[in-house]
Structures are given as structure tokens and as C-alpha cells.
Amino acid sequence: MPENNNYTLSSLLCGGQKTPRLSVPIYQRLFVWGEDQINQLLSDLYDAYQNKRNKYYIGIITIVERDEADGCTWEVVDGQQRLTFLTLLACELVRRDVKNKECWEEFVKLSDHELRMKYIGRPDDEKDLLAIAYSSGHDEIKNPNMRRFFECFDRFLSKYFDNKDMDKDRLCLDQFSVFVYERVAILSSKLDDQYTAFELNTYFERLNATGRQLEPEEIIKGVYFSEYAEQWNKLTDFSEKYSPNNDESNKGGNDEVAGLAKTVLDILSTSSSDSISDQKNPQSSYTSQAIFLAPVFLLHVLSLNLNDREVVSFNPRRLIETFKNKFDPGSKKMFMENMTEYRRWLDAEIIYNDNGELKFRENNNECDDVDENLNSDKRKLLQFQSMLTVSSGEAQRWVLDAYRDRNSRDMNFLEKLKKKSCEEHRLPEEERTLNYRNIDRYWFWLLDYLLWETYEEKNSVETFDFDELKAIKNYKFRRNRSIEHLHPQTQAEGNEWDDKSLNCFGNLAMISTSFNSQQSNSTVGVKFGNLKDRIDSSKPLESIKLLLMFKAAGGKDSGWNVDRANKHQGEMEAKLKEFYRKQNDQRQEACSISKAESCENI
């Protein structure tokens, strides 16, 4: 039998005495798939066949394996809908006399007049399947849902295989049949055989209440890392700090094979009124708590495993394909070691997402304001990491790069991040690169960090009142994407606010889409009023740069003109240049120190 509980239909039948018979308990539902579900899976199978996929996973089945005197039986706790679908497809392919029909017959039947899949307590369904398996038609089928399958399949054939060329159609159907038999895969999650029928029934009912689908990262776990399932689940649960708790004892397999479904004990300990999806699920916890999605985390670790910065595509939607092409199953132990070390470092050094708030884990969730319980250097690190998080794409490459450079000692962590950021974003040298139509939003985020840091270092800023200073102090980075023109684009009057002036960096600020929608094409005075209202009501500050524009104009509509916009732009550009100059000076100083140390060691 194949390893890792990863079965194609052909491999399911190659286990000799261990080749399973399938038993559907009486508590299972009848085959209830409607046209939409049947059509969707048929279409997905055809698309996978057309795209020549190496494997196509149709989900997991949860089973209890029972060894009996006459062979092995899988009691299907969850997944009989897919298995019945495949059985019906097999019967129809046999009826269509496909090239590999003997293989499909073996999938359907154990021997003459005995099916591989038994439906306990449902003789009518068994009779229907026997009739289908041993006759050339299906007109007498009593189960309307089974009849619906064949109606859908007829339409499927007409759509994809009826090209008025019988020989070509026959060849294509033969090839499709071989693809499904040899390439379509299911993952099995095996439960202990100690549970009663009542307990398994309860498990089935609650598991199916969630409608949970198999995610790509779960497929990776089931295919490659089933023996590390418990450790894997802990490493990908970011709802709390990682704690190994004797990970070594979890290697080598256990009754929670592949971790692809919750254990029966988990389900039975849940109140009957609760949905499983409301319980602690490692994957949902991870995606809601980390600053990147689970597939990105795994791709980061794969890159570390390969010891190559560029060889891995960090596109989370290509996770399965990337692992197929790049991962060596012989390196899984090293992968888990890298995964563990990386996760521990993330806990210690990198912010995480706590219900929308970016924090360091060591704060124990007690810190509401940016500076509470943190020294100045730590506050700066928190803010700069937050800036990088919201300004970076879903791959969050800065985290992986920082981990790779963690052992260099030429400067502290914050300065390393600043240095790397300067290397990846070249300072704009031409005015047009800061124009509305060309600008990279990164410069707005970076400026808000630099303006916040100015407050952090001086602890006071002239002209700001108490509420404004508090708003700056508590400024939090968000994924704001909407660029606001302070002087509205539709209210240009005379020759003062020409196209160049309207779209210059000095007249722009980046705010949230929701706040921008409130502004519409309001006058400068109304926009200033909205900004002041937010500050006075202690709502989060949208943009420190916008607050500076407000102060430069004296909070008045008439105070904002082209001259002030140009002056503000010059101040912001000077702030950016100062930041880059400091980073360059520190880099040169670090190089000098490094050279001096090298000379001393000679």
C-alpha cells in the first residue's frame, strides 16, 4: 500500500490482502449530491486531465481500518459521497467499454455479484449498484440521486467528447479514464478502532456540519509529513507561542495519522451546539494570527531547506506545484528542523496579528498603545516592522531575508531592516516619480514611520496640541491604499492649481478607502474638519503626513495653496534623503569596523 495515506484509485487496489473493502455504516446519509456538485467535480476532473496534472486531489476520507479474517475493511466515517461518485463513474466507464474497464471493474467489484463498497442497512442502494455494475443500462435505478449522476454524465460526454469523430472521442475517453484511475488521489485519515458506532456517528454529524474543504497546505502535510502531524499542527498554530511538548515522541506515526481531520476525542468533547469551525483549528488560527498565510510560511521554510534565496516561487496559489517540483521527500527531517527553528525565531523577533493589531508576542497582549510596556528601541522596531508588513506583498520577503541575516553582527535588528529596505527601494531622484500617476505607495508608509520616529526621539513637536501629539504617539500602520488629493482634483481654479500642482507629492496623502469615501470632492476646509473630528474623538490617525499638511495650512481652507504644497513636498523629500544619508553613513561605519577587526585578526 502507498505511504503517507495518499491513494490513487489504482494504488488503492495494489495491497494484496490489505486491499480494502469499503463499508458505509447505517448512520451515513444516502448519496445526496445535486447537479451542481456532480457537474463541478466532473468538470474539475476534465480540467485536470486537460492540464496533464500529475495528481489531482479530491479530498479526504475518514475511516476506521478493521482487520478481519477474510481481509481488510475500511469503515467509511466521512467521505462516502466522493467514493459513491467514483463508484458510479466507474460503472459508467465500464458500460462505455473503456480501454481499462477491467481496472474499473476491480474498483467496483470484489467478485461475482459482490461489491467492493457495502451499504450497511441500505439494500436498495446495493441493488441499484449491483444492477448498474452487471447490466448495460440504468433505467431501473430507484435512487433518484444516482439517476441524476448518469444524466449529468451524459451531458458531460456531449460537452467534452462529442466531436463528431468517433475514433477521436473513443481515444479521448480512454485517456480520460486512465487519468482518473491513475492520477486522481484521495487522502485518508485513519481513526482508532476503539470507538463505538454511536461515537463515530457523533463524529460524522459534527464534522459534516462545518463544510470544511481540504486546503493546499493540508495536502502538503498529508502527502509528505504525515508522521510529523502533531508537531506540524503546533508549528502552524500561531494563536499562541510555540511549545514543542516532547515533539520527538510524535515522530514515527500515531493514531492521528496525517492530522487531516480532528480526532474523535476532539469532536466528542465539543458541545453538540458548537460548530467544529468555532473550535481551535490550527489552520484558521494561523491565517488569522500570522502576518502571512500558511502557504507562504511553508514556502519560506522550503526556501531555507533548499538554501537558495531565489529558487522558490513565493506564490501561495502554487504551493502544491512548487513542492512537487522542488521538495525532496528525503529531506523531510531537515525541513521539520528548519520549520521549528524558523517558527521559534518568528515568535521571538517578529510581530504577529492579534485581531487586527500588530504586536510582539512577548507583550502578552497587554499593550494597547504603541509605547506601553516597551522601551523606545522596541517601539521603533515594532513600528518599522508594521510599516514593512503593510507595505509588502503577501510573500513578506523581508521576514525571510531578516532570518537569513540574523547572525550578522554589524548592526542591530532595526538597523538591519532599515538597511535592507533602503537597498530594495531606491530613493526617488526625479520629481515625476513622486507624481500621483507614478508614485510607489511605499513612500507614504515610510514617511509616516519617519515622522512618527521624529516624535519618538524628540518626545515633543512644536505646534501640535495634546490630542494631536497623542494621535501621533498611538499611530498604527494599516493597509491604507487610497491616495487623497488634499486640494480636490475637480476644484482647480485659475492657473494656480494646474495638473502638475494637483498631482504633486506635496498635495497627496494616503488614507483608508473608507475615510477617502467620506471626503468625496469636499473642500480643503471640510477635509481638515473631518481630520480634526477623528483626532478629537480619539479615532485612529489616518496619516501623519496629512496631519502635517493640516498644520501647515493652519487648519484653514484658505491656508492650503500651491506654495504650501511645494514647501511641504520639499520637507518630505528632505526627510527621505536624511533617512537614506543616515543609512549610508552607518553602512560605511560598519564596513570600516569590519575591516579593522579583520586586520586585527591577521
Coordinates of C-alpha atoms in Angstrom, one line a residue:
M1 CA 0.0 0.0 0.0
P2 CA 1.3 3.5 -0.7
E3 CA 2.9 5.6 2.0
N4 CA 1.5 8.8 3.7
N5 CA -2.1 7.7 3.3
N6 CA -2.1 9.2 -0.2
Y7 CA -4.0 6.9 -2.6
T8 CA -4.7 7.0 -6.3
L9 CA -7.6 4.7 -7.3
S10 CA -5.0 2.3 -8.9
S11 CA -2.8 2.2 -5.8
L12 CA -5.8 1.6 -3.6
L13 CA -6.1 -1.9 -5.2
C14 CA -2.5 -2.9 -5.0
G15 CA -2.2 -4.0 -1.4
G16 CA -2.9 -7.7 -1.8
Q17 CA -4.6 -9.0 1.4
K18 CA -4.6 -5.3 2.7
T19 CA -6.5 -4.0 -0.3
P20 CA -9.6 -2.7 1.4
R21 CA -13.2 -3.4 1.1
L22 CA -15.4 -0.4 1.8
S23 CA -18.2 -0.4 4.3
V24 CA -20.7 2.5 4.7
P25 CA -22.3 2.5 8.1
I26 CA -26.0 2.8 8.6
Y27 CA -25.7 6.3 10.1
Q28 CA -24.3 7.7 6.8
R29 CA -26.5 9.7 4.5
L30 CA -27.7 8.4 1.1
F31 CA -25.9 9.7 -1.9
V32 CA -27.2 13.3 -1.9
W33 CA -25.1 15.2 -4.3
G34 CA -27.1 17.5 -6.6
E35 CA -26.3 18.5 -10.2
D36 CA -24.1 21.4 -9.2
Q37 CA -21.8 19.2 -7.1
I38 CA -21.7 16.4 -9.7
N39 CA -21.1 18.8 -12.6
Q40 CA -18.4 20.6 -10.7
L41 CA -16.4 17.6 -9.9
L42 CA -16.7 16.2 -13.4
S43 CA -15.6 19.5 -14.8
D44 CA -12.7 19.7 -12.4
L45 CA -11.5 16.2 -13.4
Y46 CA -11.7 17.1 -17.0
D47 CA -9.7 20.3 -16.5
A48 CA -7.0 18.4 -14.5
Y49 CA -6.9 15.8 -17.3
Q50 CA -6.5 18.5 -20.0
N51 CA -3.8 20.2 -18.0
K52 CA -1.9 16.9 -17.5
R53 CA -1.8 17.3 -13.7
N54 CA 0.5 14.8 -12.0
K55 CA -2.0 14.3 -9.2
Y56 CA -5.5 15.7 -8.6
Y57 CA -6.7 15.5 -5.0
I58 CA -10.5 15.3 -4.5
G59 CA -10.3 15.5 -0.7
I60 CA -10.0 13.3 2.4
I61 CA -11.9 10.3 3.6
T62 CA -12.0 9.5 7.3
I63 CA -12.0 5.8 8.0
V64 CA -11.7 3.1 10.7
E65 CA -9.5 0.3 9.5
R66 CA -10.6 -3.1 10.7
D67 CA -8.6 -6.3 10.0
E68 CA -10.9 -9.3 9.6
A69 CA -10.3 -12.9 8.8
D70 CA -11.1 -12.5 5.1
G71 CA -9.2 -9.2 4.6
C72 CA -9.2 -5.5 5.4
T73 CA -12.3 -3.4 5.7
W74 CA -12.4 0.4 5.7
E75 CA -15.4 1.7 7.6
V76 CA -16.1 5.0 5.9
V77 CA -16.9 7.6 8.6
D78 CA -16.7 10.5 6.3
G79 CA -16.3 10.7 2.5
Q80 CA -18.8 8.2 1.1
Q81 CA -20.2 10.9 -1.2
R82 CA -16.9 11.1 -3.1
L83 CA -16.5 7.3 -3.0
T84 CA -20.0 6.7 -4.3
F85 CA -19.4 9.3 -7.0
L86 CA -16.3 7.4 -8.1
T87 CA -18.1 4.1 -8.0
L88 CA -20.9 5.4 -10.2
L89 CA -18.3 6.9 -12.6
A90 CA -16.5 3.5 -12.7
C91 CA -19.8 1.7 -13.6
E92 CA -20.5 4.2 -16.4
L93 CA -16.9 3.9 -17.8
V94 CA -17.2 0.1 -17.7
R95 CA -20.6 0.4 -19.5
R96 CA -18.9 2.6 -22.1
D97 CA -16.3 -0.1 -22.6
V98 CA -13.3 2.0 -22.0
K99 CA -9.8 0.5 -22.7
N100 CA -9.1 -0.1 -19.0
K101 CA -12.5 -1.3 -18.0
E102 CA -11.1 -4.4 -16.1
C103 CA -9.4 -2.0 -13.7
W104 CA -12.6 -0.1 -13.1
E105 CA -14.5 -3.4 -12.6
E106 CA -12.0 -4.3 -9.9
F107 CA -12.6 -1.0 -8.2
V108 CA -16.3 -1.6 -8.2
K109 CA -16.5 -5.4 -7.5
L110 CA -14.7 -7.9 -5.3
S111 CA -16.1 -10.9 -7.1
D112 CA -19.2 -12.0 -9.0
H113 CA -22.2 -10.2 -7.5
E114 CA -20.2 -8.7 -4.6
L115 CA -19.5 -5.0 -4.5
R116 CA -16.3 -3.6 -3.0
M117 CA -18.4 -0.9 -1.2
K118 CA -21.2 -2.2 1.0
Y119 CA -24.0 0.0 2.2
I120 CA -25.0 -1.4 5.7
G121 CA -28.8 -1.4 6.2
R122 CA -29.5 0.0 2.7
P123 CA -30.3 -2.9 0.5
D124 CA -32.0 -0.8 -2.2
D125 CA -28.8 1.2 -2.8
E126 CA -26.8 -2.1 -3.0
K127 CA -29.3 -3.5 -5.5
D128 CA -29.1 -0.3 -7.6
L129 CA -25.3 -0.5 -7.7
L130 CA -25.3 -4.2 -8.5
A131 CA -27.8 -3.6 -11.3
I132 CA -25.6 -0.9 -12.7
A133 CA -22.4 -3.0 -12.4
Y134 CA -23.9 -6.0 -14.1
S135 CA -26.2 -4.6 -16.8
S136 CA -25.9 -2.4 -19.8
G137 CA -28.4 0.3 -18.6
H138 CA -29.6 2.1 -15.6
D139 CA -33.3 2.8 -16.3
E140 CA -34.5 0.8 -13.3
I141 CA -32.5 2.6 -10.7
K142 CA -34.6 3.6 -7.7
N143 CA -32.3 6.1 -6.1
P144 CA -33.1 9.5 -7.9
N145 CA -29.7 10.9 -7.0
M146 CA -27.9 8.0 -8.6
R147 CA -30.0 8.5 -11.7
R148 CA -29.1 12.2 -11.6
F149 CA -25.4 11.3 -11.8
F150 CA -25.9 9.4 -15.1
E151 CA -27.9 12.3 -16.5
C152 CA -25.1 14.7 -15.6
F153 CA -22.5 12.3 -17.1
D154 CA -24.4 12.1 -20.4
R155 CA -24.3 15.8 -20.7
F156 CA -20.6 15.8 -19.7
L157 CA -19.8 13.4 -22.5
S158 CA -21.8 15.5 -25.0
K159 CA -19.9 18.7 -24.0
Y160 CA -16.4 17.4 -23.9
F161 CA -16.2 14.2 -26.0
D162 CA -18.8 14.6 -28.8
N163 CA -16.7 16.0 -31.6
K164 CA -18.4 14.0 -34.5
D165 CA -15.2 11.9 -34.7
M166 CA -15.9 8.6 -33.1
D167 CA -12.3 7.4 -33.1
K168 CA -11.0 10.6 -31.6
D169 CA -13.8 10.6 -29.0
R170 CA -13.0 7.0 -28.1
L171 CA -9.3 7.7 -27.7
C172 CA -10.0 10.8 -25.5
L173 CA -12.4 9.0 -23.3
D174 CA -9.9 6.1 -22.9
Q175 CA -7.2 8.6 -21.9
F176 CA -9.5 10.4 -19.5
S177 CA -10.4 7.1 -17.9
V178 CA -6.7 6.2 -17.4
F179 CA -6.0 9.7 -16.0
V180 CA -8.8 9.4 -13.4
Y181 CA -7.8 5.8 -12.4
E182 CA -4.1 6.6 -12.1
R183 CA -3.8 10.3 -11.2
V184 CA -6.9 11.2 -9.1
A185 CA -5.9 10.9 -5.5
I186 CA -7.6 10.8 -2.1
L187 CA -6.1 11.2 1.3
S188 CA -7.2 9.0 4.2
S189 CA -7.4 10.0 7.8
K190 CA -7.4 6.8 9.9
L191 CA -9.1 6.7 13.3
D192 CA -8.6 4.3 16.1
D193 CA -10.9 1.3 16.0
Q194 CA -11.8 1.7 19.7
Y195 CA -14.8 4.0 19.2
T196 CA -18.4 2.8 19.3
A197 CA -20.8 3.3 16.5
F198 CA -22.6 6.0 18.5
E199 CA -19.3 7.9 18.9
L200 CA -18.4 7.6 15.2
N201 CA -21.9 8.7 14.3
T202 CA -21.5 11.8 16.5
Y203 CA -18.1 12.5 14.9
F204 CA -19.7 12.2 11.4
E205 CA -22.5 14.6 12.2
R206 CA -20.3 17.3 13.7
L207 CA -17.6 17.0 11.1
N208 CA -20.1 17.5 8.3
A209 CA -21.7 20.5 10.0
T210 CA -18.6 22.6 9.0
G211 CA -18.4 22.1 5.3
R212 CA -14.6 22.4 5.6
Q213 CA -12.6 21.8 2.5
L214 CA -9.1 20.4 2.1
E215 CA -6.6 23.3 1.9
P216 CA -3.4 23.0 -0.2
E217 CA -1.2 23.2 2.9
E218 CA -3.2 20.2 4.4
I219 CA -2.5 18.3 1.2
I220 CA 1.2 19.0 1.6
K221 CA 1.1 17.8 5.2
G222 CA -0.8 14.6 4.3
V223 CA 1.3 13.8 1.3
Y224 CA 4.8 14.4 2.7
F225 CA 4.6 14.9 6.5
S226 CA 2.0 12.6 8.0
E227 CA 4.4 11.2 10.6
Y228 CA 5.0 14.7 11.9
A229 CA 1.3 15.7 12.0
E230 CA 1.2 16.7 15.7
Q231 CA 4.4 18.7 15.6
W232 CA 3.2 20.3 12.3
N233 CA -0.1 21.4 13.8
K234 CA 1.7 23.1 16.7
L235 CA 4.1 24.9 14.4
T236 CA 1.3 26.2 12.2
D237 CA -0.8 27.3 15.2
F238 CA 0.0 31.0 15.7
S239 CA -2.7 31.6 18.3
E240 CA -0.1 31.1 21.0
K241 CA 3.6 30.8 21.4
Y242 CA 5.1 27.6 20.0
S243 CA 5.8 25.0 22.6
P244 CA 7.2 21.6 21.5
N245 CA 6.0 19.5 24.4
N246 CA 8.1 16.4 23.5
D247 CA 7.9 16.7 19.8
E248 CA 10.3 13.8 19.5
S249 CA 7.7 11.4 20.8
N250 CA 5.4 12.4 17.9
K251 CA 7.7 11.1 15.2
G252 CA 7.0 7.9 13.5
G253 CA 3.3 7.9 13.3
N254 CA 0.4 7.6 15.7
D255 CA -3.4 7.3 15.7
E256 CA -3.8 10.9 14.5
V257 CA -2.5 9.9 11.1
A258 CA -1.8 13.0 8.9
G259 CA -3.8 15.3 11.1
L260 CA -6.2 15.8 8.3
A261 CA -9.3 15.7 10.4
K262 CA -9.9 16.3 14.1
T263 CA -9.6 13.3 16.3
V264 CA -12.8 11.7 17.6
L265 CA -11.9 12.7 21.1
D266 CA -11.7 16.4 20.0
I267 CA -15.1 16.1 18.4
L268 CA -16.8 14.2 21.2
S269 CA -15.5 16.7 23.8
T270 CA -17.2 19.5 21.9
S271 CA -20.7 20.6 22.9
S272 CA -23.3 19.4 20.5
S273 CA -24.4 23.0 19.9
D274 CA -20.9 24.1 18.8
S275 CA -19.6 24.0 15.3
I276 CA -16.2 22.5 14.8
S277 CA -15.2 25.5 12.8
D278 CA -15.6 27.6 16.0
Q279 CA -13.1 25.4 17.8
K280 CA -9.4 25.9 17.8
N281 CA -8.2 24.9 14.4
P282 CA -4.5 25.2 13.6
Q283 CA -5.0 26.4 10.1
S284 CA -7.7 29.1 10.9
S285 CA -5.6 30.2 13.9
Y286 CA -2.5 30.5 11.7
T287 CA -4.1 32.5 8.9
S288 CA -5.8 34.9 11.3
Q289 CA -2.8 35.5 13.6
A290 CA 0.4 35.4 11.4
I291 CA 1.4 38.3 9.2
F292 CA 1.4 35.9 6.2
L293 CA -0.7 32.9 5.2
A294 CA 0.2 29.3 5.9
P295 CA 1.3 28.5 2.3
V296 CA 3.8 31.5 2.5
F297 CA 5.2 30.1 5.8
L298 CA 5.7 26.7 4.1
L299 CA 7.3 28.3 1.0
H300 CA 9.7 30.3 3.3
V301 CA 10.7 27.0 5.0
L302 CA 11.1 25.3 1.6
S303 CA 13.5 28.1 0.5
L304 CA 15.5 27.6 3.7
N305 CA 15.6 23.9 3.1
L306 CA 16.9 24.4 -0.4
N307 CA 19.4 27.0 0.9
D308 CA 18.5 29.2 -2.1
R309 CA 17.1 32.7 -2.0
E310 CA 15.5 32.7 -5.4
V311 CA 14.8 29.1 -6.4
V312 CA 11.3 29.1 -4.8
S313 CA 8.2 30.9 -6.2
F314 CA 6.5 32.5 -3.2
N315 CA 3.1 32.5 -4.9
P316 CA 0.9 30.8 -2.3
R317 CA -1.5 29.6 -5.0
R318 CA 1.2 27.5 -6.5
L319 CA 2.1 25.7 -3.2
I320 CA 1.4 22.2 -4.4
E321 CA 3.1 22.6 -7.7
T322 CA 6.2 24.2 -6.0
F323 CA 6.6 21.4 -3.6
K324 CA 6.1 18.8 -6.3
N325 CA 8.9 20.4 -8.4
K326 CA 11.3 21.5 -5.6
F327 CA 10.8 19.4 -2.5
D328 CA 12.9 16.3 -1.9
P329 CA 10.9 13.8 0.3
G330 CA 14.3 12.5 1.7
S331 CA 14.8 15.9 3.3
K332 CA 11.6 16.0 5.4
K333 CA 13.5 15.7 8.7
M334 CA 15.7 18.7 7.8
F335 CA 12.5 20.5 6.7
M336 CA 10.9 20.0 10.1
E337 CA 14.0 21.1 11.8
N338 CA 14.1 24.3 9.7
M339 CA 10.4 24.8 10.3
T340 CA 10.9 24.5 14.0
E341 CA 13.8 26.9 14.2
Y342 CA 12.1 29.5 11.9
R343 CA 8.9 29.4 14.0
R344 CA 10.8 29.9 17.2
W345 CA 12.6 32.9 15.7
L346 CA 9.3 34.3 14.5
D347 CA 7.9 34.1 18.0
A348 CA 10.9 35.9 19.5
E349 CA 11.6 38.6 16.8
I350 CA 8.7 39.3 14.5
I351 CA 5.3 40.9 15.1
Y352 CA 2.1 39.0 14.7
N353 CA -1.5 39.9 14.1
D354 CA -3.7 39.9 17.2
N355 CA -7.3 40.6 16.0
G356 CA -6.1 43.3 13.6
E357 CA -3.4 44.7 16.0
L358 CA 0.3 44.2 15.1
K359 CA 2.2 43.3 18.3
F360 CA 5.2 41.5 19.6
R361 CA 4.3 38.2 21.1
E362 CA 6.3 38.8 24.3
N363 CA 3.9 41.7 25.2
N364 CA 1.3 39.1 26.3
N365 CA -1.4 41.1 24.6
E366 CA -1.4 43.7 27.4
C367 CA -0.1 46.6 25.3
D368 CA -2.8 48.7 23.6
D369 CA -0.8 51.8 22.8
V370 CA 2.4 51.6 20.7
D371 CA 4.7 52.6 23.6
E372 CA 3.2 51.0 26.6
N373 CA 5.5 48.4 28.3
L374 CA 8.1 48.9 25.5
N375 CA 11.3 50.8 25.6
S376 CA 12.0 53.3 22.8
D377 CA 14.1 51.0 20.7
K378 CA 11.4 48.3 20.9
R379 CA 8.7 50.7 19.9
K380 CA 10.7 51.7 16.9
L381 CA 11.2 48.1 15.9
L382 CA 7.5 47.4 16.3
Q383 CA 6.6 50.4 14.1
F384 CA 9.2 49.7 11.4
Q385 CA 8.1 46.0 11.2
S386 CA 4.5 47.2 11.0
M387 CA 5.4 49.5 8.2
L388 CA 7.2 46.7 6.3
T389 CA 4.2 44.4 6.8
V390 CA 1.6 46.7 5.4
S391 CA 3.8 47.9 2.5
S392 CA 4.9 44.4 1.4
G393 CA 3.1 41.9 -0.7
E394 CA 1.7 38.6 0.5
A395 CA 5.1 36.9 0.4
Q396 CA 6.5 39.2 3.1
R397 CA 10.0 38.5 1.8
W398 CA 11.5 40.9 4.3
V399 CA 10.9 38.4 7.1
L400 CA 12.7 35.6 5.4
D401 CA 15.6 37.9 4.4
A402 CA 15.9 39.1 8.0
Y403 CA 16.0 35.5 9.2
R404 CA 18.8 34.6 6.8
D405 CA 20.8 37.6 8.0
R406 CA 20.1 37.0 11.7
N407 CA 23.6 36.1 12.6
S408 CA 25.4 39.1 11.2
R409 CA 26.6 41.4 13.9
D410 CA 27.5 44.6 12.1
M411 CA 24.3 46.4 13.4
N412 CA 21.2 45.8 15.5
F413 CA 18.0 44.3 14.1
L414 CA 16.2 47.6 13.4
E415 CA 19.2 49.0 11.5
K416 CA 19.4 45.8 9.5
L417 CA 15.8 46.2 8.5
K418 CA 16.3 49.8 7.6
K419 CA 19.5 49.0 5.6
K420 CA 17.7 46.2 3.6
S421 CA 14.7 48.5 3.0
C422 CA 17.0 51.1 1.5
E423 CA 18.6 48.6 -0.7
E424 CA 15.3 47.4 -2.1
H425 CA 13.7 50.8 -2.6
R426 CA 15.9 53.4 -4.3
L427 CA 15.4 56.9 -3.3
P428 CA 13.4 58.8 -5.9
E429 CA 15.7 61.1 -7.8
E430 CA 13.2 62.6 -10.2
E431 CA 10.2 64.7 -9.3
R432 CA 8.0 62.7 -11.7
T433 CA 8.5 59.5 -9.7
L434 CA 6.6 61.1 -6.8
N435 CA 3.8 62.3 -9.1
Y436 CA 0.3 60.9 -8.4
R437 CA 0.3 58.8 -11.6
N438 CA 3.7 57.2 -10.9
I439 CA 4.2 57.1 -7.2
D440 CA 5.0 53.9 -5.2
R441 CA 2.8 53.8 -2.2
Y442 CA 5.8 52.6 -0.1
W443 CA 7.0 56.3 0.2
F444 CA 3.8 57.3 2.1
W445 CA 4.3 54.4 4.6
L446 CA 8.0 55.1 5.0
L447 CA 7.3 58.8 5.6
D448 CA 4.7 58.1 8.2
Y449 CA 7.2 55.9 10.0
L450 CA 9.9 58.6 9.8
L451 CA 7.5 61.3 11.0
W452 CA 6.4 59.1 13.9
E453 CA 10.1 58.4 14.8
T454 CA 10.7 62.1 14.9
Y455 CA 8.1 62.3 17.7
E456 CA 9.6 59.3 19.4
E457 CA 13.1 60.8 19.5
K458 CA 12.2 64.3 20.4
N459 CA 9.1 63.4 22.6
S460 CA 7.6 66.7 21.6
V461 CA 6.8 68.5 18.4
E462 CA 6.2 72.2 18.1
T463 CA 2.7 73.5 17.1
F464 CA 0.9 70.2 18.0
D465 CA -1.7 70.2 20.8
F466 CA -2.1 67.4 23.3
D467 CA -4.7 65.4 21.3
E468 CA -2.6 65.7 18.1
L469 CA 0.5 64.5 19.9
K470 CA -1.4 61.6 21.4
A471 CA -2.7 60.7 17.9
I472 CA 0.8 60.6 16.6
K473 CA 2.1 58.6 19.6
N474 CA -0.6 56.0 19.1
Y475 CA -0.3 55.9 15.3
K476 CA -0.7 52.4 13.9
F477 CA 0.1 51.2 10.4
R478 CA -2.8 49.9 8.3
R479 CA -3.1 48.7 4.7
N480 CA -4.3 52.0 3.5
R481 CA -4.3 52.2 -0.2
S482 CA -6.3 55.2 -1.2
I483 CA -4.3 58.3 -2.3
E484 CA -6.1 61.5 -1.4
H485 CA -5.6 64.9 -3.1
L486 CA -5.9 67.5 -0.3
H487 CA -6.9 70.2 -2.9
P488 CA -9.6 68.3 -4.8
Q489 CA -8.9 67.4 -8.4
T490 CA -12.3 68.8 -9.5
Q491 CA -11.9 72.1 -7.8
A492 CA -8.8 73.5 -9.6
E493 CA -9.4 77.2 -10.2
G494 CA -7.5 79.6 -12.3
N495 CA -3.9 78.9 -13.1
E496 CA -2.6 78.2 -9.6
W497 CA -3.7 74.6 -9.2
D498 CA -2.7 73.2 -12.6
D499 CA -2.3 69.5 -13.3
K500 CA 1.3 69.4 -12.0
S501 CA 0.4 71.1 -8.8
L502 CA -2.7 69.0 -8.1
N503 CA -0.8 65.7 -8.6
C504 CA 2.5 66.6 -6.9
F505 CA 3.6 64.7 -3.8
G506 CA 3.0 67.8 -1.6
N507 CA -0.7 67.7 -2.3
L508 CA -1.1 63.9 -1.7
A509 CA -1.6 61.7 1.4
M510 CA -2.5 58.1 1.7
I511 CA -5.6 57.1 3.7
S512 CA -8.0 54.3 4.0
T513 CA -10.7 53.8 1.3
S514 CA -13.5 54.3 3.9
F515 CA -12.1 57.6 5.1
N516 CA -11.4 58.7 1.5
S517 CA -15.0 58.0 0.6
Q518 CA -16.1 60.4 3.3
Q519 CA -14.1 63.2 1.6
S520 CA -15.6 62.8 -1.8
N521 CA -14.7 66.1 -3.5
S522 CA -15.1 68.2 -0.4
T523 CA -13.3 71.4 0.1
V524 CA -10.0 71.5 1.9
G525 CA -11.7 73.0 4.9
V526 CA -14.2 70.1 5.2
K527 CA -11.4 67.6 4.9
F528 CA -9.5 69.4 7.7
G529 CA -12.7 69.3 9.8
N530 CA -13.1 65.6 9.2
L531 CA -9.4 65.0 10.3
K532 CA -9.8 67.1 13.4
D533 CA -13.0 65.3 14.3
R534 CA -11.2 62.0 14.2
I535 CA -8.4 63.3 16.4
D536 CA -10.8 64.9 19.0
S537 CA -12.8 61.7 19.2
S538 CA -9.6 59.6 19.7
K539 CA -10.1 57.7 16.5
P540 CA -7.0 56.3 14.8
L541 CA -5.0 58.8 12.9
E542 CA -5.1 58.0 9.1
S543 CA -1.9 59.7 8.1
I544 CA 0.7 61.7 10.0
K545 CA 1.7 63.3 6.7
L546 CA -1.9 64.6 6.3
L547 CA -1.8 66.0 9.8
L548 CA 1.3 67.9 8.9
M549 CA -0.5 69.3 5.8
F550 CA -3.3 70.4 8.1
K551 CA -0.9 72.2 10.5
A552 CA 0.9 73.8 7.6
A553 CA -2.3 75.4 6.4
G554 CA -3.3 76.5 9.9
G555 CA -6.3 74.2 9.7
K556 CA -8.0 76.6 7.2
D557 CA -9.3 76.2 3.7
S558 CA -7.6 79.3 2.6
G559 CA -4.3 78.2 4.2
W560 CA -3.7 75.5 1.6
N561 CA -2.2 76.7 -1.6
V562 CA 0.4 75.8 -4.2
D563 CA 3.3 77.4 -2.3
R564 CA 2.5 75.5 0.9
A565 CA 2.1 72.2 -1.1
N566 CA 5.5 72.8 -2.7
K567 CA 7.1 73.7 0.7
H568 CA 5.6 70.6 2.3
Q569 CA 6.9 68.4 -0.6
G570 CA 10.4 69.8 -0.1
E571 CA 10.2 69.0 3.6
M572 CA 9.1 65.4 3.0
E573 CA 11.8 64.9 0.4
A574 CA 14.4 66.2 2.8
K575 CA 13.1 63.7 5.4
L576 CA 13.5 60.8 3.0
K577 CA 17.0 62.0 1.9
E578 CA 18.1 62.3 5.6
F579 CA 17.0 58.8 6.3
Y580 CA 19.0 57.4 3.3
R581 CA 22.0 59.5 4.2
K582 CA 22.0 58.1 7.8
Q583 CA 21.8 54.6 6.5
N584 CA 24.6 55.1 4.1
D585 CA 26.8 56.6 6.9
Q586 CA 26.1 53.7 9.2
R587 CA 26.8 51.2 6.4
Q588 CA 30.2 52.9 5.8
E589 CA 30.9 52.9 9.5
A590 CA 30.1 49.2 9.8
C591 CA 32.4 48.4 6.9
S592 CA 35.2 50.4 8.5
I593 CA 34.8 48.5 11.8
S594 CA 34.6 45.2 9.9
K595 CA 37.9 45.9 8.1
A596 CA 39.6 47.0 11.3
E597 CA 38.5 43.7 13.0
S598 CA 39.8 41.7 10.1
C599 CA 43.2 43.5 10.3
E600 CA 43.5 42.8 14.0
N601 CA 42.8 39.1 13.4
I602 CA 45.6 38.8 10.8

